[in-house]
Amino acid sequence: MRTVRMLTAAALAAGGLLAGAGAAAADSPSASASPSGGGAAGPTEAGTAFRTATPVKPGRRATAEASTGDYLYWVLPLDSGQRATVKASVKLPPAASRHAASTWRIDVYDGLRRRQACTYGAQSAAAAKDAASVELSCTLRTVRPGAEPWAHDPLPGSYYVRLTAAEVAKEDLGQPVRVEVSAETRDTGGAFAVDGALARPLVPGITARLAAEAENGAAGSAGKDRPAAVGEPDGGWSGGRWSDRWVWTAAGGVLAALAGVFGYSVTRGRGRPPQVPPRG
């Protein structure tokens, strides 16, 4: 009975540990970085190149007034363990002023200017001549904290969103359009965690900024004591040092110990058999 009570108490403790881990993951700032209503209002302009890309936070809705044929750029921060879905909506000019159908395309590049493939979504969409708008979507792979030099895995840092008309009639170039872009992120947890992490996220000017902080004595206060910059996720960069796989590893160790105790209690028997005096 004492063994059974020990096993029950340990099982309850392991269950509480897993429940606490689930609650911590649910309360994580990166678990749901954007509201379901399309996001709050964000910037009202877009850049025209990588260097002039307009910063936008996940969960914010960026808008811009542009012309058909322009290359529009935004940049957003993605941390390790996040899977982002970028959506774009283009309000086209009136059908009476257009001459032919058009094709629009959205591309996402990481901090090394490598185009990241979309796992699913309408990355390219055709708009008929009488269409009022066109919707685009691109869901990226989960950002990994580190990768081999030869790998093409997405890494923590800045991600550039480029929107443009891939195919359009020459007569329709320059016509005004209105664009809305938003990004939603989801935390995938420790299922995609790997050993090791980047020393610094792939953000333009991160080395110079860290050097300036070190000279000013602010390196030690970076993180929770310093508000996140425009090019950082809310709460700063995690670096991939912690994930819920540590909790599952600890829980697995507890369950293995319980299994060992239970197996021992079953196989050891009832102790020494009673001594029976010989007959006669």
mmCIF file of C-alpha atoms in Angstrom:
data_model
loop_
_atom_site.group_PDB
_atom_site.id
_atom_site.type_symbol
_atom_site.label_atom_id
_atom_site.label_comp_id
_atom_site.label_asym_id
_atom_site.label_seq_id
_atom_site.Cartn_x
_atom_site.Cartn_y
_atom_site.Cartn_z
ATOM 1 C CA MET A 1 0.000 0.000 0.000
ATOM 2 C CA ARG A 2 2.842 2.368 0.749
ATOM 3 C CA THR A 3 4.256 1.699 -2.722
ATOM 4 C CA VAL A 4 0.878 2.433 -4.292
ATOM 5 C CA ARG A 5 0.589 5.698 -2.356
ATOM 6 C CA MET A 6 4.097 6.715 -3.499
ATOM 7 C CA LEU A 7 3.251 5.953 -7.135
ATOM 8 C CA THR A 8 -0.004 7.925 -6.908
ATOM 9 C CA ALA A 9 1.673 10.961 -5.374
ATOM 10 C CA ALA A 10 4.460 10.927 -7.962
ATOM 11 C CA ALA A 11 1.962 10.591 -10.804
ATOM 12 C CA LEU A 12 -0.012 13.574 -9.489
ATOM 13 C CA ALA A 13 3.197 15.595 -9.240
ATOM 14 C CA ALA A 14 4.117 14.735 -12.831
ATOM 15 C CA GLY A 15 0.610 15.699 -13.975
ATOM 16 C CA GLY A 16 0.892 19.031 -12.183
ATOM 17 C CA LEU A 17 4.262 19.615 -13.819
ATOM 18 C CA LEU A 18 2.844 19.008 -17.293
ATOM 19 C CA ALA A 19 -0.193 21.176 -16.568
ATOM 20 C CA GLY A 20 2.047 23.997 -15.401
ATOM 21 C CA ALA A 21 4.125 23.667 -18.562
ATOM 22 C CA GLY A 22 0.986 23.879 -20.701
ATOM 23 C CA ALA A 23 -0.182 26.967 -18.844
ATOM 24 C CA ALA A 24 3.236 28.586 -19.213
ATOM 25 C CA ALA A 25 3.205 27.904 -22.950
ATOM 26 C CA ALA A 26 -0.284 29.348 -23.233
ATOM 27 C CA ASP A 27 0.764 32.504 -21.368
ATOM 28 C CA SER A 28 3.895 32.969 -23.498
ATOM 29 C CA PRO A 29 3.883 36.293 -25.407
ATOM 30 C CA SER A 30 4.759 34.505 -28.649
ATOM 31 C CA ALA A 31 1.999 31.895 -28.341
ATOM 32 C CA SER A 32 -0.522 34.216 -29.997
ATOM 33 C CA ALA A 33 1.113 37.331 -31.254
ATOM 34 C CA SER A 34 -1.839 38.731 -33.137
ATOM 35 C CA PRO A 35 -5.556 39.155 -32.502
ATOM 36 C CA SER A 36 -8.141 37.437 -34.668
ATOM 37 C CA GLY A 37 -9.638 40.614 -36.079
ATOM 38 C CA GLY A 38 -6.906 41.211 -38.665
ATOM 39 C CA GLY A 39 -4.583 43.033 -36.280
ATOM 40 C CA ALA A 40 -4.399 46.560 -34.925
ATOM 41 C CA ALA A 41 -3.530 49.474 -37.175
ATOM 42 C CA GLY A 42 0.144 49.742 -38.045
ATOM 43 C CA PRO A 43 2.275 51.761 -40.477
ATOM 44 C CA THR A 44 0.600 53.487 -43.403
ATOM 45 C CA GLU A 45 3.434 53.307 -45.916
ATOM 46 C CA ALA A 46 5.734 50.752 -47.508
ATOM 47 C CA GLY A 47 9.366 50.772 -48.536
ATOM 48 C CA THR A 48 10.580 50.352 -52.085
ATOM 49 C CA ALA A 49 13.692 48.232 -51.394
ATOM 50 C CA PHE A 50 15.237 45.995 -48.731
ATOM 51 C CA ARG A 51 17.075 48.907 -47.127
ATOM 52 C CA THR A 52 13.954 51.074 -46.946
ATOM 53 C CA ALA A 53 11.517 48.348 -45.847
ATOM 54 C CA THR A 54 8.895 49.590 -43.391
ATOM 55 C CA PRO A 55 9.030 47.844 -39.963
ATOM 56 C CA VAL A 56 5.806 46.182 -38.851
ATOM 57 C CA LYS A 57 5.144 44.071 -35.770
ATOM 58 C CA PRO A 58 3.341 40.719 -35.986
ATOM 59 C CA GLY A 59 -0.303 41.314 -35.157
ATOM 60 C CA ARG A 60 -0.306 44.775 -36.739
ATOM 61 C CA ARG A 61 -2.008 45.656 -40.022
ATOM 62 C CA ALA A 62 0.129 47.720 -42.378
ATOM 63 C CA THR A 63 -1.494 49.721 -45.164
ATOM 64 C CA ALA A 64 -0.083 51.616 -48.108
ATOM 65 C CA GLU A 65 -1.193 53.593 -51.127
ATOM 66 C CA ALA A 66 0.886 52.606 -54.152
ATOM 67 C CA SER A 67 0.882 52.250 -57.906
ATOM 68 C CA THR A 68 0.535 49.088 -59.956
ATOM 69 C CA GLY A 69 4.005 47.821 -60.778
ATOM 70 C CA ASP A 70 5.702 49.137 -57.622
ATOM 71 C CA TYR A 71 7.766 46.827 -55.418
ATOM 72 C CA LEU A 72 6.544 47.208 -51.838
ATOM 73 C CA TYR A 73 8.630 46.057 -48.854
ATOM 74 C CA TRP A 74 7.931 45.506 -45.145
ATOM 75 C CA VAL A 75 10.149 43.913 -42.506
ATOM 76 C CA LEU A 76 9.047 42.023 -39.390
ATOM 77 C CA PRO A 77 10.939 40.179 -36.616
ATOM 78 C CA LEU A 78 10.529 36.418 -36.173
ATOM 79 C CA ASP A 79 12.027 34.491 -33.264
ATOM 80 C CA SER A 80 12.929 30.827 -32.892
ATOM 81 C CA GLY A 81 9.969 28.479 -32.576
ATOM 82 C CA GLN A 82 7.566 30.811 -34.396
ATOM 83 C CA ARG A 83 5.629 29.916 -37.522
ATOM 84 C CA ALA A 84 4.421 32.984 -39.373
ATOM 85 C CA THR A 85 1.587 33.460 -41.834
ATOM 86 C CA VAL A 86 1.810 36.613 -43.935
ATOM 87 C CA LYS A 87 -1.367 37.840 -45.608
ATOM 88 C CA ALA A 88 -1.863 40.597 -48.154
ATOM 89 C CA SER A 89 -4.950 42.164 -49.657
ATOM 90 C CA VAL A 90 -4.764 44.377 -52.733
ATOM 91 C CA LYS A 91 -7.687 46.636 -53.624
ATOM 92 C CA LEU A 92 -7.497 47.001 -57.394
ATOM 93 C CA PRO A 93 -8.423 50.032 -59.518
ATOM 94 C CA PRO A 94 -11.943 50.188 -60.983
ATOM 95 C CA ALA A 95 -12.551 47.568 -63.638
ATOM 96 C CA ALA A 96 -13.470 50.243 -66.207
ATOM 97 C CA SER A 97 -9.944 51.670 -66.069
ATOM 98 C CA ARG A 98 -8.136 48.332 -66.401
ATOM 99 C CA HIS A 99 -7.239 46.715 -69.691
ATOM 100 C CA ALA A 100 -6.447 43.099 -68.755
ATOM 101 C CA ALA A 101 -6.102 40.611 -65.941
ATOM 102 C CA SER A 102 -3.112 40.786 -63.609
ATOM 103 C CA THR A 103 -1.126 38.439 -61.387
ATOM 104 C CA TRP A 104 0.117 39.455 -57.951
ATOM 105 C CA ARG A 105 2.803 37.768 -55.881
ATOM 106 C CA ILE A 106 4.080 37.921 -52.302
ATOM 107 C CA ASP A 107 7.590 36.762 -51.339
ATOM 108 C CA VAL A 108 9.306 36.521 -47.965
ATOM 109 C CA TYR A 109 13.087 36.786 -47.482
ATOM 110 C CA ASP A 110 15.069 36.103 -44.324
ATOM 111 C CA GLY A 111 17.850 38.221 -42.825
ATOM 112 C CA LEU A 112 20.349 36.782 -45.321
ATOM 113 C CA ARG A 113 18.107 37.846 -48.229
ATOM 114 C CA ARG A 114 17.264 34.219 -48.995
ATOM 115 C CA ARG A 115 13.765 33.680 -50.299
ATOM 116 C CA GLN A 116 11.893 31.353 -47.970
ATOM 117 C CA ALA A 117 9.463 28.876 -49.457
ATOM 118 C CA CYS A 118 5.811 28.920 -48.436
ATOM 119 C CA THR A 119 4.542 25.666 -46.963
ATOM 120 C CA TYR A 120 1.017 26.507 -48.061
ATOM 121 C CA GLY A 121 -1.102 29.470 -49.052
ATOM 122 C CA ALA A 122 -1.855 31.480 -52.198
ATOM 123 C CA GLN A 123 1.587 32.998 -52.722
ATOM 124 C CA SER A 124 0.639 34.030 -56.246
ATOM 125 C CA ALA A 125 -2.892 34.854 -57.362
ATOM 126 C CA ALA A 126 -4.457 36.022 -60.603
ATOM 127 C CA ALA A 127 -7.010 38.817 -60.634
ATOM 128 C CA ALA A 128 -9.549 38.948 -63.433
ATOM 129 C CA LYS A 129 -10.133 42.177 -65.308
ATOM 130 C CA ASP A 130 -13.331 42.861 -63.381
ATOM 131 C CA ALA A 131 -12.036 41.722 -59.959
ATOM 132 C CA ALA A 132 -12.252 44.254 -57.148
ATOM 133 C CA SER A 133 -9.423 42.820 -55.021
ATOM 134 C CA VAL A 134 -6.979 39.953 -54.719
ATOM 135 C CA GLU A 135 -5.961 38.014 -51.588
ATOM 136 C CA LEU A 136 -2.518 36.506 -50.988
ATOM 137 C CA SER A 137 -1.143 34.344 -48.180
ATOM 138 C CA CYS A 138 2.168 32.683 -47.333
ATOM 139 C CA THR A 139 2.807 30.392 -44.335
ATOM 140 C CA LEU A 140 6.502 29.948 -43.619
ATOM 141 C CA ARG A 141 8.327 27.063 -42.019
ATOM 142 C CA THR A 142 9.023 27.181 -38.303
ATOM 143 C CA VAL A 143 11.981 29.401 -37.420
ATOM 144 C CA ARG A 144 14.824 27.328 -35.979
ATOM 145 C CA PRO A 145 17.265 28.630 -33.352
ATOM 146 C CA GLY A 146 20.252 27.365 -35.341
ATOM 147 C CA ALA A 147 21.171 25.409 -38.459
ATOM 148 C CA GLU A 148 24.120 24.029 -40.386
ATOM 149 C CA PRO A 149 25.931 26.498 -42.681
ATOM 150 C CA TRP A 150 24.740 24.624 -45.770
ATOM 151 C CA ALA A 151 21.097 24.468 -44.654
ATOM 152 C CA HIS A 152 18.368 26.742 -45.945
ATOM 153 C CA ASP A 153 16.390 26.687 -42.708
ATOM 154 C CA PRO A 154 14.721 29.917 -41.533
ATOM 155 C CA LEU A 155 16.658 31.499 -38.669
ATOM 156 C CA PRO A 156 15.758 34.167 -36.072
ATOM 157 C CA GLY A 157 15.981 37.717 -37.338
ATOM 158 C CA SER A 158 14.358 40.152 -39.745
ATOM 159 C CA TYR A 159 12.060 38.868 -42.455
ATOM 160 C CA TYR A 160 11.303 40.989 -45.506
ATOM 161 C CA VAL A 161 7.903 40.855 -47.191
ATOM 162 C CA ARG A 162 7.805 41.908 -50.838
ATOM 163 C CA LEU A 163 4.556 42.470 -52.726
ATOM 164 C CA THR A 164 4.292 43.324 -56.406
ATOM 165 C CA ALA A 165 2.351 42.679 -59.584
ATOM 166 C CA ALA A 166 4.182 39.827 -61.331
ATOM 167 C CA GLU A 167 2.191 40.092 -64.555
ATOM 168 C CA VAL A 168 0.292 43.195 -65.600
ATOM 169 C CA ALA A 169 -0.560 44.912 -68.853
ATOM 170 C CA LYS A 170 1.639 47.869 -69.752
ATOM 171 C CA GLU A 171 -1.438 50.076 -70.030
ATOM 172 C CA ASP A 172 -2.307 49.325 -66.383
ATOM 173 C CA LEU A 173 1.079 50.255 -64.929
ATOM 174 C CA GLY A 174 0.922 53.220 -62.569
ATOM 175 C CA GLN A 175 -2.746 52.881 -61.651
ATOM 176 C CA PRO A 176 -3.404 53.427 -57.925
ATOM 177 C CA VAL A 177 -3.942 50.475 -55.585
ATOM 178 C CA ARG A 178 -4.449 50.137 -51.835
ATOM 179 C CA VAL A 179 -2.581 47.378 -50.015
ATOM 180 C CA GLU A 180 -3.042 45.804 -46.578
ATOM 181 C CA VAL A 181 -0.429 43.442 -45.123
ATOM 182 C CA SER A 182 -0.478 41.600 -41.799
ATOM 183 C CA ALA A 183 1.463 38.762 -40.171
ATOM 184 C CA GLU A 184 0.301 36.258 -37.591
ATOM 185 C CA THR A 185 2.660 34.046 -35.589
ATOM 186 C CA ARG A 186 2.147 30.795 -33.722
ATOM 187 C CA ASP A 187 4.539 29.250 -31.224
ATOM 188 C CA THR A 188 5.254 25.622 -32.150
ATOM 189 C CA GLY A 189 7.015 24.799 -28.864
ATOM 190 C CA GLY A 190 9.833 22.326 -28.427
ATOM 191 C CA ALA A 191 8.802 19.984 -31.248
ATOM 192 C CA PHE A 192 11.057 21.913 -33.634
ATOM 193 C CA ALA A 193 13.790 22.811 -31.125
ATOM 194 C CA VAL A 194 17.388 21.887 -31.912
ATOM 195 C CA ASP A 195 20.630 22.037 -30.001
ATOM 196 C CA GLY A 196 22.630 25.219 -30.394
ATOM 197 C CA ALA A 197 21.580 28.708 -31.362
ATOM 198 C CA LEU A 198 22.819 31.707 -33.284
ATOM 199 C CA ALA A 199 25.101 34.035 -31.374
ATOM 200 C CA ARG A 200 23.094 36.984 -32.747
ATOM 201 C CA PRO A 201 19.841 37.195 -34.690
ATOM 202 C CA LEU A 202 20.010 38.075 -38.377
ATOM 203 C CA VAL A 203 19.079 41.730 -37.974
ATOM 204 C CA PRO A 204 20.731 44.598 -39.891
ATOM 205 C CA GLY A 205 23.112 46.539 -37.642
ATOM 206 C CA ILE A 206 22.856 44.105 -34.707
ATOM 207 C CA THR A 207 26.647 43.936 -34.266
ATOM 208 C CA ALA A 208 27.064 47.711 -34.152
ATOM 209 C CA ARG A 209 24.134 48.080 -31.772
ATOM 210 C CA LEU A 210 25.463 45.449 -29.356
ATOM 211 C CA ALA A 211 28.894 47.059 -29.464
ATOM 212 C CA ALA A 212 27.368 50.433 -28.632
ATOM 213 C CA GLU A 213 25.432 48.914 -25.738
ATOM 214 C CA ALA A 214 28.601 47.296 -24.416
ATOM 215 C CA GLU A 215 30.451 50.615 -24.524
ATOM 216 C CA ASN A 216 27.620 52.346 -22.693
ATOM 217 C CA GLY A 217 27.404 49.605 -20.078
ATOM 218 C CA ALA A 218 23.912 48.600 -21.183
ATOM 219 C CA ALA A 219 24.772 45.077 -22.263
ATOM 220 C CA GLY A 220 24.017 43.674 -18.849
ATOM 221 C CA SER A 221 20.593 45.283 -18.743
ATOM 222 C CA ALA A 222 19.570 44.115 -22.195
ATOM 223 C CA GLY A 223 16.560 41.795 -22.308
ATOM 224 C CA LYS A 224 13.716 42.135 -19.830
ATOM 225 C CA ASP A 225 14.949 45.468 -18.444
ATOM 226 C CA ARG A 226 15.076 47.052 -21.899
ATOM 227 C CA PRO A 227 11.986 47.510 -24.068
ATOM 228 C CA ALA A 228 12.025 45.725 -27.399
ATOM 229 C CA ALA A 229 13.251 47.801 -30.317
ATOM 230 C CA VAL A 230 11.361 48.142 -33.576
ATOM 231 C CA GLY A 231 13.266 45.255 -35.118
ATOM 232 C CA GLU A 232 12.737 42.875 -32.172
ATOM 233 C CA PRO A 233 9.866 40.670 -31.026
ATOM 234 C CA ASP A 234 7.946 41.749 -27.947
ATOM 235 C CA GLY A 235 10.098 40.794 -24.969
ATOM 236 C CA GLY A 236 13.316 40.634 -26.991
ATOM 237 C CA TRP A 237 15.058 37.691 -28.626
ATOM 238 C CA SER A 238 14.810 34.357 -26.832
ATOM 239 C CA GLY A 239 17.859 32.790 -28.469
ATOM 240 C CA GLY A 240 16.308 29.321 -28.313
ATOM 241 C CA ARG A 241 17.868 28.476 -24.944
ATOM 242 C CA TRP A 242 14.614 27.312 -23.403
ATOM 243 C CA SER A 243 11.800 25.217 -24.807
ATOM 244 C CA ASP A 244 9.109 22.975 -23.431
ATOM 245 C CA ARG A 245 11.050 19.894 -24.508
ATOM 246 C CA TRP A 246 13.022 20.284 -21.268
ATOM 247 C CA VAL A 247 9.766 19.877 -19.357
ATOM 248 C CA TRP A 248 8.813 16.787 -21.336
ATOM 249 C CA THR A 249 12.294 15.345 -20.758
ATOM 250 C CA ALA A 250 11.960 15.866 -17.011
ATOM 251 C CA ALA A 251 8.460 14.373 -17.026
ATOM 252 C CA GLY A 252 9.730 11.359 -18.961
ATOM 253 C CA GLY A 253 12.466 10.846 -16.373
ATOM 254 C CA VAL A 254 9.894 10.938 -13.562
ATOM 255 C CA LEU A 255 7.652 8.421 -15.325
ATOM 256 C CA ALA A 256 10.634 6.131 -15.993
ATOM 257 C CA ALA A 257 11.546 6.229 -12.294
ATOM 258 C CA LEU A 258 7.948 5.380 -11.368
ATOM 259 C CA ALA A 259 7.968 2.474 -13.805
ATOM 260 C CA GLY A 260 11.175 1.196 -12.219
ATOM 261 C CA VAL A 261 9.742 1.403 -8.700
ATOM 262 C CA PHE A 262 6.540 -0.328 -9.777
ATOM 263 C CA GLY A 263 8.438 -3.101 -11.574
ATOM 264 C CA TYR A 264 10.601 -3.700 -8.546
ATOM 265 C CA SER A 265 7.575 -3.877 -6.230
ATOM 266 C CA VAL A 266 5.935 -6.449 -8.512
ATOM 267 C CA THR A 267 8.943 -8.714 -9.056
ATOM 268 C CA ARG A 268 10.473 -8.768 -5.602
ATOM 269 C CA GLY A 269 7.729 -10.968 -4.173
ATOM 270 C CA ARG A 270 6.677 -11.117 -0.514
ATOM 271 C CA GLY A 271 10.096 -11.591 0.981
ATOM 272 C CA ARG A 272 11.522 -14.830 2.387
ATOM 273 C CA PRO A 273 9.094 -17.775 2.502
ATOM 274 C CA PRO A 274 7.984 -18.891 5.966
ATOM 275 C CA GLN A 275 10.078 -21.578 7.665
ATOM 276 C CA VAL A 276 8.135 -24.830 7.886
ATOM 277 C CA PRO A 277 9.461 -27.304 10.459
ATOM 278 C CA PRO A 278 10.250 -30.703 9.034
ATOM 279 C CA ARG A 279 7.824 -33.540 9.784
ATOM 280 C CA GLY A 280 8.759 -36.386 12.099
#
